[in-house]
PDB file of C-alpha atoms in Angstrom:
ATOM      1  CA  MET A   5      -0.620   8.543  -1.167  1.00 40.00           C
ATOM      2  CA  ALA A   6      -3.147   5.857  -0.511  1.00 38.00           C
ATOM      3  CA  ALA A   7      -3.519   4.844   3.090  1.00 37.00           C
ATOM      4  CA  ALA A   8      -2.962   1.144   3.794  1.00 36.00           C
ATOM      5  CA  VAL A   9      -5.961  -0.720   5.139  1.00 33.00           C
ATOM      6  CA  PRO A  10      -4.806  -2.524   8.321  1.00 33.00           C
ATOM      7  CA  ALA A  11      -5.833  -6.042   7.403  1.00 32.00           C
ATOM      8  CA  TYR A  12      -4.127  -8.649   5.324  1.00 30.00           C
ATOM      9  CA  ASN A  13      -5.340 -10.977   2.634  1.00 32.00           C
ATOM     10  CA  ARG A  14      -4.067 -13.193  -0.125  1.00 32.00           C
ATOM     11  CA  PRO A  15      -3.630 -11.760  -3.602  1.00 32.00           C
ATOM     12  CA  GLU A  16      -6.620 -13.580  -5.087  1.00 33.00           C
ATOM     13  CA  ARG A  17      -9.904 -11.756  -5.654  1.00 31.00           C
ATOM     14  CA  HIS A  18     -12.287 -12.142  -2.686  1.00 30.00           C
ATOM     15  CA  ARG A  19     -15.790 -13.589  -2.881  1.00 29.00           C
ATOM     16  CA  LEU A  20     -18.643 -12.544  -0.639  1.00 28.00           C
ATOM     17  CA  THR A  21     -20.005 -15.224   1.657  1.00 30.00           C
ATOM     18  CA  SER A  22     -23.410 -16.562   0.714  1.00 30.00           C
ATOM     19  CA  PRO A  23     -26.516 -15.366   2.620  1.00 32.00           C
ATOM     20  CA  THR A  24     -26.827 -18.746   4.339  1.00 34.00           C
ATOM     21  CA  SER A  25     -23.216 -18.971   5.468  1.00 36.00           C
ATOM     22  CA  ARG A  26     -21.741 -17.485   8.638  1.00 38.00           C
ATOM     23  CA  PRO A  27     -18.522 -15.435   8.441  1.00 38.00           C
ATOM     24  CA  ASP A  28     -15.413 -17.331   9.451  1.00 41.00           C
ATOM     25  CA  PRO A  29     -13.435 -15.451  12.175  1.00 38.00           C
ATOM     26  CA  TYR A  30     -10.222 -17.172  11.055  1.00 38.00           C
ATOM     27  CA  ARG A  31     -10.496 -16.014   7.441  1.00 39.00           C
ATOM     28  CA  PRO A  32      -8.611 -12.730   6.864  1.00 39.00           C
ATOM     29  CA  ALA A  33     -10.891  -9.767   6.283  1.00 38.00           C
ATOM     30  CA  PRO A  34     -11.018  -8.355   2.724  1.00 36.00           C
ATOM     31  CA  ALA A  35      -8.339  -5.708   2.404  1.00 39.00           C
ATOM     32  CA  ILE A  36      -5.909  -4.071   0.015  1.00 42.00           C
ATOM     33  CA  PRO A  37      -2.657  -6.008  -0.533  1.00 50.00           C
ATOM     34  CA  THR A  38       0.492  -3.997   0.097  1.00 51.00           C
ATOM     35  CA  ARG A  39       1.336  -3.802  -3.591  1.00 52.00           C
ATOM     36  CA  PHE A  40      -1.867  -1.785  -4.099  1.00 53.00           C
ATOM     37  CA  SER A  41      -0.781   0.615  -1.344  1.00 59.00           C
ATOM     38  CA  TYR A  42       2.243   1.434  -3.520  1.00 60.00           C
ATOM     39  CA  ALA A  43       0.351   1.338  -6.836  1.00 59.00           C
ATOM     40  CA  PRO A  44      -3.455   1.486  -6.340  1.00 56.00           C
ATOM     41  CA  GLN A  45      -3.931   1.920 -10.096  1.00 52.00           C
ATOM     42  CA  ALA A  46      -2.888  -1.746 -10.456  1.00 52.00           C
ATOM     43  CA  ASP A  47      -6.175  -2.646  -8.761  1.00 51.00           C
ATOM     44  CA  SER A  48      -8.406  -0.486 -10.976  1.00 48.00           C
ATOM     45  CA  SER A  49     -11.406  -1.804 -12.864  1.00 38.00           C
ATOM     46  CA  ILE A  50      -9.430  -1.609 -16.102  1.00 43.00           C
ATOM     47  CA  GLY A  51      -6.696  -4.170 -15.582  1.00 46.00           C
ATOM     48  CA  PHE A  52      -5.930  -7.745 -14.630  1.00 49.00           C
ATOM     49  CA  ASP A  53      -5.048  -9.905 -11.647  1.00 51.00           C
ATOM     50  CA  ARG A  54      -3.909 -13.489 -12.236  1.00 57.00           C
ATOM     51  CA  HIS A  55      -2.650 -16.021  -9.685  1.00 55.00           C
ATOM     52  CA  ILE A  56      -0.600 -18.944 -11.043  1.00 59.00           C
ATOM     53  CA  ARG A  57       1.100 -21.396  -8.655  1.00 62.00           C
ATOM     54  CA  GLY A  58       2.209 -18.878  -6.064  1.00 73.00           C
ATOM     55  CA  VAL A  59       2.888 -16.082  -8.579  1.00 82.00           C
ATOM     56  CA  THR A  60       0.443 -13.184  -8.962  1.00 81.00           C
ATOM     57  CA  PHE A  61       0.428 -10.772 -11.914  1.00 81.00           C
ATOM     58  CA  ALA A  62      -1.556  -7.546 -11.588  1.00 81.00           C
ATOM     59  CA  GLY A  63      -1.886  -4.362 -13.600  1.00 79.00           C
ATOM     60  CA  GLY A  64      -4.186  -1.524 -14.588  1.00 79.00           C
ATOM     61  CA  ARG A  65      -4.622   2.163 -15.314  1.00 75.00           C
ATOM     62  CA  HIS A  66      -6.202   5.059 -13.458  1.00 72.00           C
ATOM     63  CA  GLY A  67      -6.145   8.498 -15.039  1.00 71.00           C
ATOM     64  CA  SER A  68      -2.647   9.133 -16.362  1.00 74.00           C
ATOM     65  CA  GLY A  69      -1.079   6.506 -14.094  1.00 78.00           C
ATOM     66  CA  GLU A  70      -0.321   2.907 -14.964  1.00 82.00           C
ATOM     67  CA  GLY A  71       0.867   0.170 -12.641  1.00 84.00           C
ATOM     68  CA  LYS A  72       2.068  -3.402 -13.049  1.00 86.00           C
ATOM     69  CA  ALA A  73       3.129  -5.828 -10.342  1.00 87.00           C
ATOM     70  CA  ILE A  74       4.440  -9.368 -10.003  1.00 87.00           C
ATOM     71  CA  THR A  75       4.361 -11.077  -6.612  1.00 87.00           C
ATOM     72  CA  LEU A  76       5.974 -14.316  -5.426  1.00 88.00           C
ATOM     73  CA  GLY A  77       4.203 -15.790  -2.413  1.00 85.00           C
ATOM     74  CA  TRP A  78       5.058 -18.440   0.163  1.00 85.00           C
ATOM     75  CA  SER A  79       2.710 -19.690   2.890  1.00 84.00           C
ATOM     76  CA  ARG A  80       3.090 -22.098   5.767  1.00 83.00           C
ATOM     77  CA  ASP A  81       0.595 -22.701   8.561  1.00 81.00           C
ATOM     78  CA  ARG A  82      -0.542 -19.196   9.573  1.00 82.00           C
ATOM     79  CA  MET A  83       2.424 -17.318   8.076  1.00 87.00           C
ATOM     80  CA  ASP A  84       2.652 -15.643   4.653  1.00 88.00           C
ATOM     81  CA  LEU A  85       5.741 -14.144   3.002  1.00 89.00           C
ATOM     82  CA  ARG A  86       5.735 -12.237  -0.295  1.00 90.00           C
ATOM     83  CA  PHE A  87       8.236 -10.570  -2.593  1.00 92.00           C
ATOM     84  CA  SER A  88       6.945  -8.048  -5.134  1.00 91.00           C
ATOM     85  CA  TYR A  89       8.246  -5.980  -8.029  1.00 92.00           C
ATOM     86  CA  ILE A  90       6.094  -2.981  -8.959  1.00 91.00           C
ATOM     87  CA  ALA A  91       6.541  -0.784 -12.035  1.00 91.00           C
ATOM     88  CA  GLU A  92       4.669   2.513 -12.361  1.00 89.00           C
ATOM     89  CA  GLN A  93       4.367   4.905 -15.290  1.00 87.00           C
ATOM     90  CA  GLY A  94       2.924   8.378 -14.764  1.00 84.00           C
ATOM     91  CA  ALA A  95       2.746   7.840 -11.003  1.00 84.00           C
ATOM     92  CA  ILE A  96       5.065   7.418  -8.023  1.00 84.00           C
ATOM     93  CA  MET A  97       3.830   5.256  -5.136  1.00 82.00           C
ATOM     94  CA  GLY A  98       0.282   5.778  -6.368  1.00 78.00           C
ATOM     95  CA  MET A  99       0.476   9.580  -6.709  1.00 79.00           C
ATOM     96  CA  PRO A 100       0.375  11.379 -10.092  1.00 78.00           C
ATOM     97  CA  THR A 101       3.817  12.657 -11.056  1.00 78.00           C
ATOM     98  CA  GLY A 102       2.648  15.961 -12.511  1.00 73.00           C
ATOM     99  CA  ARG A 103       3.880  17.541 -15.739  1.00 72.00           C
ATOM    100  CA  GLY A 104       6.637  19.850 -16.933  1.00 70.00           C
ATOM    101  CA  GLY A 105       9.166  21.381 -14.585  1.00 69.00           C
ATOM    102  CA  LEU A 106       7.119  20.596 -11.463  1.00 73.00           C
ATOM    103  CA  SER A 107       7.028  16.885 -12.228  1.00 78.00           C
ATOM    104  CA  LEU A 108       8.686  14.678  -9.634  1.00 79.00           C
ATOM    105  CA  GLY A 109       9.479  12.070 -12.264  1.00 83.00           C
ATOM    106  CA  THR A 110       7.999   9.914 -14.984  1.00 86.00           C
ATOM    107  CA  GLY A 111       7.426   6.802 -12.885  1.00 88.00           C
ATOM    108  CA  ALA A 112       8.976   4.480 -10.343  1.00 90.00           C
ATOM    109  CA  ARG A 113      10.163   0.926  -9.717  1.00 93.00           C
ATOM    110  CA  THR A 114       9.724  -0.727  -6.323  1.00 93.00           C
ATOM    111  CA  LEU A 115      11.113  -3.898  -4.740  1.00 94.00           C
ATOM    112  CA  MET A 116       9.155  -4.955  -1.684  1.00 92.00           C
ATOM    113  CA  ILE A 117       8.984  -7.681   0.951  1.00 93.00           C
ATOM    114  CA  GLU A 118       5.982  -8.240   3.192  1.00 92.00           C
ATOM    115  CA  ALA A 119       5.118 -10.714   5.921  1.00 93.00           C
ATOM    116  CA  HIS A 120       1.959 -11.707   7.756  1.00 92.00           C
ATOM    117  CA  ARG A 121       1.503 -13.899  10.834  1.00 91.00           C
ATOM    118  CA  ALA A 122      -1.718 -15.002  12.529  1.00 89.00           C
ATOM    119  CA  PHE A 123      -1.979 -16.091  16.178  1.00 89.00           C
ATOM    120  CA  MET A 124      -4.897 -17.691  17.982  1.00 89.00           C
ATOM    121  CA  LEU A 125      -6.346 -15.950  21.052  1.00 86.00           C
ATOM    122  CA  GLY A 126      -8.330 -18.636  22.770  1.00 83.00           C
ATOM    123  CA  GLU A 127     -10.794 -20.740  20.782  1.00 84.00           C
ATOM    124  CA  THR A 128     -12.633 -18.045  18.790  1.00 88.00           C
ATOM    125  CA  TRP A 129     -10.412 -14.942  18.455  1.00 91.00           C
ATOM    126  CA  ALA A 130      -7.321 -14.408  16.307  1.00 91.00           C
ATOM    127  CA  LEU A 131      -4.589 -11.759  16.151  1.00 92.00           C
ATOM    128  CA  ASP A 132      -3.040 -10.772  12.807  1.00 91.00           C
ATOM    129  CA  GLY A 133       0.284  -8.960  12.521  1.00 93.00           C
ATOM    130  CA  TYR A 134       1.816  -7.720   9.269  1.00 92.00           C
ATOM    131  CA  ALA A 135       4.675  -5.533   8.048  1.00 93.00           C
ATOM    132  CA  SER A 136       6.226  -4.549   4.730  1.00 92.00           C
ATOM    133  CA  LEU A 137       9.397  -2.805   3.603  1.00 94.00           C
ATOM    134  CA  GLY A 138       9.943  -1.383   0.123  1.00 93.00           C
ATOM    135  CA  LEU A 139      12.763   0.230  -1.847  1.00 95.00           C
ATOM    136  CA  THR A 140      11.652   2.633  -4.601  1.00 94.00           C
ATOM    137  CA  ARG A 141      13.664   4.231  -7.400  1.00 93.00           C
ATOM    138  CA  ILE A 142      12.239   7.258  -9.250  1.00 91.00           C
ATOM    139  CA  SER A 143      12.626   7.696 -13.011  1.00 90.00           C
ATOM    140  CA  ILE A 144      13.640  11.339 -13.512  1.00 89.00           C
ATOM    141  CA  GLY A 145      11.926  13.344 -16.256  1.00 82.00           C
ATOM    142  CA  PRO A 146      14.046  15.344 -18.739  1.00 81.00           C
ATOM    143  CA  LEU A 147      12.188  18.642 -18.118  1.00 79.00           C
ATOM    144  CA  SER A 148      11.750  18.332 -14.373  1.00 82.00           C
ATOM    145  CA  LEU A 149      13.310  20.585 -11.743  1.00 84.00           C
ATOM    146  CA  VAL A 150      14.179  17.326  -9.964  1.00 87.00           C
ATOM    147  CA  THR A 151      17.537  16.285 -11.375  1.00 88.00           C
ATOM    148  CA  ASN A 152      18.278  13.349  -9.084  1.00 90.00           C
ATOM    149  CA  ALA A 153      16.747  11.333  -6.262  1.00 91.00           C
ATOM    150  CA  SER A 154      18.017   8.899  -3.688  1.00 93.00           C
ATOM    151  CA  ALA A 155      16.410   5.538  -3.035  1.00 93.00           C
ATOM    152  CA  ILE A 156      13.104   5.858  -1.197  1.00 93.00           C
ATOM    153  CA  ILE A 157      12.487   3.487   1.706  1.00 94.00           C
ATOM    154  CA  GLY A 158       8.853   2.994   2.697  1.00 92.00           C
ATOM    155  CA  CYS A 159       7.173   0.757   5.232  1.00 92.00           C
ATOM    156  CA  ARG A 160       3.869  -0.104   6.837  1.00 91.00           C
ATOM    157  CA  PHE A 161       2.868  -2.343   9.756  1.00 92.00           C
ATOM    158  CA  GLY A 162      -0.057  -3.132  11.983  1.00 92.00           C
ATOM    159  CA  VAL A 163      -1.966  -5.587  14.146  1.00 93.00           C
ATOM    160  CA  GLN A 164      -5.618  -6.599  14.079  1.00 92.00           C
ATOM    161  CA  ALA A 165      -7.740  -8.678  16.438  1.00 93.00           C
ATOM    162  CA  ARG A 166     -10.880 -10.375  15.096  1.00 90.00           C
ATOM    163  CA  GLY A 167     -13.502 -12.748  16.373  1.00 90.00           C
ATOM    164  CA  PRO A 168     -17.217 -13.652  16.310  1.00 90.00           C
ATOM    165  CA  ALA A 169     -19.803 -11.234  17.692  1.00 86.00           C
ATOM    166  CA  MET A 170     -23.437 -10.285  16.975  1.00 83.00           C
ATOM    167  CA  GLY A 171     -23.800 -13.064  14.431  1.00 83.00           C
ATOM    168  CA  GLY A 172     -20.820 -11.912  12.390  1.00 88.00           C
ATOM    169  CA  VAL A 173     -17.144 -11.045  12.756  1.00 90.00           C
ATOM    170  CA  VAL A 174     -15.828  -7.882  14.429  1.00 92.00           C
ATOM    171  CA  SER A 175     -12.251  -6.623  14.176  1.00 91.00           C
ATOM    172  CA  PHE A 176     -10.176  -3.947  15.871  1.00 92.00           C
ATOM    173  CA  GLY A 177      -6.758  -2.842  14.653  1.00 92.00           C
ATOM    174  CA  VAL A 178      -3.908  -0.367  14.968  1.00 92.00           C
ATOM    175  CA  ALA A 179      -1.639   0.323  12.001  1.00 90.00           C
ATOM    176  CA  GLN A 180       0.848   2.683  10.452  1.00 89.00           C
ATOM    177  CA  PRO A 181      -0.179   3.350   6.837  1.00 85.00           C
ATOM    178  CA  LEU A 182       2.433   3.360   4.114  1.00 86.00           C
ATOM    179  CA  LYS A 183       5.080   5.947   5.062  1.00 88.00           C
ATOM    180  CA  ILE A 184       8.337   7.115   3.514  1.00 90.00           C
ATOM    181  CA  GLU A 185      11.031   6.530   6.128  1.00 92.00           C
ATOM    182  CA  ARG A 186      13.975   7.825   4.109  1.00 92.00           C
ATOM    183  CA  GLY A 187      14.502   9.496   0.741  1.00 92.00           C
ATOM    184  CA  ALA A 188      15.428  12.824  -0.828  1.00 93.00           C
ATOM    185  CA  ALA A 189      15.125  14.636  -4.156  1.00 90.00           C
ATOM    186  CA  HIS A 190      17.773  16.913  -5.685  1.00 91.00           C
ATOM    187  CA  ILE A 191      16.118  20.082  -7.010  1.00 90.00           C
ATOM    188  CA  MET A 192      17.603  22.736  -9.300  1.00 88.00           C
ATOM    189  CA  PHE A 193      15.832  26.107  -9.326  1.00 85.00           C
ATOM    190  CA  ALA A 194      16.345  29.698 -10.460  1.00 85.00           C
ATOM    191  CA  SER A 195      17.586  31.884  -7.625  1.00 87.00           C
ATOM    192  CA  GLY A 196      18.425  35.110  -9.467  1.00 90.00           C
ATOM    193  CA  TYR A 197      19.054  36.916 -12.740  1.00 90.00           C
ATOM    194  CA  ASP A 198      22.367  38.260 -14.082  1.00 87.00           C
ATOM    195  CA  LEU A 199      21.701  41.537 -15.885  1.00 91.00           C
ATOM    196  CA  ALA A 200      25.156  41.608 -17.527  1.00 90.00           C
ATOM    197  CA  SER A 201      24.809  38.218 -19.225  1.00 89.00           C
ATOM    198  CA  ARG A 202      21.002  38.283 -19.260  1.00 89.00           C
ATOM    199  CA  ALA A 203      20.926  34.780 -17.865  1.00 90.00           C
ATOM    200  CA  LEU A 204      19.210  33.094 -14.947  1.00 88.00           C
ATOM    201  CA  ILE A 205      21.285  32.064 -11.952  1.00 90.00           C
ATOM    202  CA  PHE A 206      20.500  28.535 -10.779  1.00 88.00           C
ATOM    203  CA  ASP A 207      20.942  26.982  -7.371  1.00 91.00           C
ATOM    204  CA  HIS A 208      20.328  23.474  -6.108  1.00 90.00           C
ATOM    205  CA  ALA A 209      19.333  21.742  -2.881  1.00 92.00           C
ATOM    206  CA  TRP A 210      18.299  18.358  -1.492  1.00 93.00           C
ATOM    207  CA  ALA A 211      14.703  18.115  -0.224  1.00 90.00           C
ATOM    208  CA  SER A 212      13.651  15.352   2.144  1.00 91.00           C
ATOM    209  CA  LEU A 213      10.708  13.178   1.077  1.00 88.00           C
ATOM    210  CA  ALA A 214      10.241  11.533   4.486  1.00 89.00           C
ATOM    211  CA  GLY A 215       6.759  11.831   5.983  1.00 83.00           C
ATOM    212  CA  GLU A 216       5.421  12.138   9.502  1.00 83.00           C
ATOM    213  CA  ARG A 217       4.683   9.019  11.490  1.00 83.00           C
ATOM    214  CA  HIS A 218       1.080   8.535  12.539  1.00 84.00           C
ATOM    215  CA  LEU A 219      -1.178   5.662  13.516  1.00 88.00           C
ATOM    216  CA  ALA A 220      -4.612   4.612  12.303  1.00 88.00           C
ATOM    217  CA  VAL A 221      -7.132   2.915  14.607  1.00 91.00           C
ATOM    218  CA  THR A 222      -9.761   0.805  12.845  1.00 89.00           C
ATOM    219  CA  ALA A 223     -12.937  -1.096  13.668  1.00 91.00           C
ATOM    220  CA  SER A 224     -15.122  -3.149  11.342  1.00 90.00           C
ATOM    221  CA  TYR A 225     -17.998  -5.622  11.261  1.00 90.00           C
ATOM    222  CA  ARG A 226     -18.754  -8.320   8.680  1.00 88.00           C
ATOM    223  CA  GLY A 227     -21.970 -10.274   8.600  1.00 86.00           C
ATOM    224  CA  SER A 228     -24.631 -11.797   6.403  1.00 81.00           C
ATOM    225  CA  GLY A 229     -28.360 -11.294   6.303  1.00 73.00           C
ATOM    226  CA  MET A 230     -31.436 -11.845   4.222  1.00 74.00           C
ATOM    227  CA  PHE A 231     -30.103  -9.866   1.241  1.00 76.00           C
ATOM    228  CA  GLY A 232     -26.506 -11.075   1.273  1.00 77.00           C
ATOM    229  CA  ALA A 233     -23.191 -10.330   2.939  1.00 82.00           C
ATOM    230  CA  PHE A 234     -22.140  -6.874   4.079  1.00 82.00           C
ATOM    231  CA  ARG A 235     -19.274  -5.091   5.789  1.00 85.00           C
ATOM    232  CA  ALA A 236     -18.972  -1.755   7.613  1.00 87.00           C
ATOM    233  CA  GLY A 237     -15.951  -0.097   9.176  1.00 88.00           C
ATOM    234  CA  THR A 238     -14.350   3.106  10.315  1.00 87.00           C
ATOM    235  CA  MET A 239     -10.784   4.408  10.596  1.00 84.00           C
ATOM    236  CA  ARG A 240      -9.388   7.283  12.650  1.00 84.00           C
ATOM    237  CA  ASP A 241      -5.966   8.771  11.989  1.00 80.00           C
ATOM    238  CA  PHE A 242      -3.684  10.183  14.667  1.00 77.00           C
ATOM    239  CA  PRO A 243      -2.375  12.847  15.135  1.00 66.00           C
ATOM    240  CA  ASP A 244      -4.352  14.659  12.419  1.00 54.00           C
ATOM    241  CA  GLY A 245      -7.627  13.410  13.864  1.00 44.00           C
ATOM    242  CA  GLY A 246      -9.259  12.607  10.543  1.00 47.00           C
ATOM    243  CA  SER A 247     -12.099  10.080  10.515  1.00 45.00           C
ATOM    244  CA  ARG A 248     -12.808   7.830   7.536  1.00 48.00           C
ATOM    245  CA  PRO A 249     -15.953   5.671   7.538  1.00 45.00           C
TER     246      PRO A 249
END
């Protein structure tokens, strides 16, 4: 599952600042919208992203997965609120579904709400807070060992402080990437063999899909120089201790 980048931006495509311009500390840093955390294939190079009067349509393919999303947005002052519907085929929350009996499903449908709020910290620094909550339904495949699944509840949240430094904009954040809070899959599997009838004996069980909670600490720098604008950052996950530049 794709980790959520702990910054928030509007659904439009972002443009790099020109070499002669200075980064604006009050402009949200380029990031991945929440809908792409659920379906990153909707942000692939083969696809579309259109913004029409507060409504954004996005879609694309990556490998065997296909994703489409429609988002309704509302903004006021430094607060943004969005409602999204995401449809996936060949993937579930951005992950390939697999094939045959080991397939988790054929796709998924997600309803999601997300909110973002910015606060000023003095005259030059700002604090961004965001959170999202989604409800996902899996489409069960006819040949899969998974015969049923409950609704999957996923969420993400985080905060990020940003301000001017070293001729650019630095940011520091703490976030929980997209995580399944609740959900289970009903699995049917062969548990034995009856010699008399020469038939397999099947059993069934519910398997939890909930993941472990962990935090990601991030730091980044955006600036502009002689050859254009640039950005560098790093992320460290806890408790697994992984580092992602």
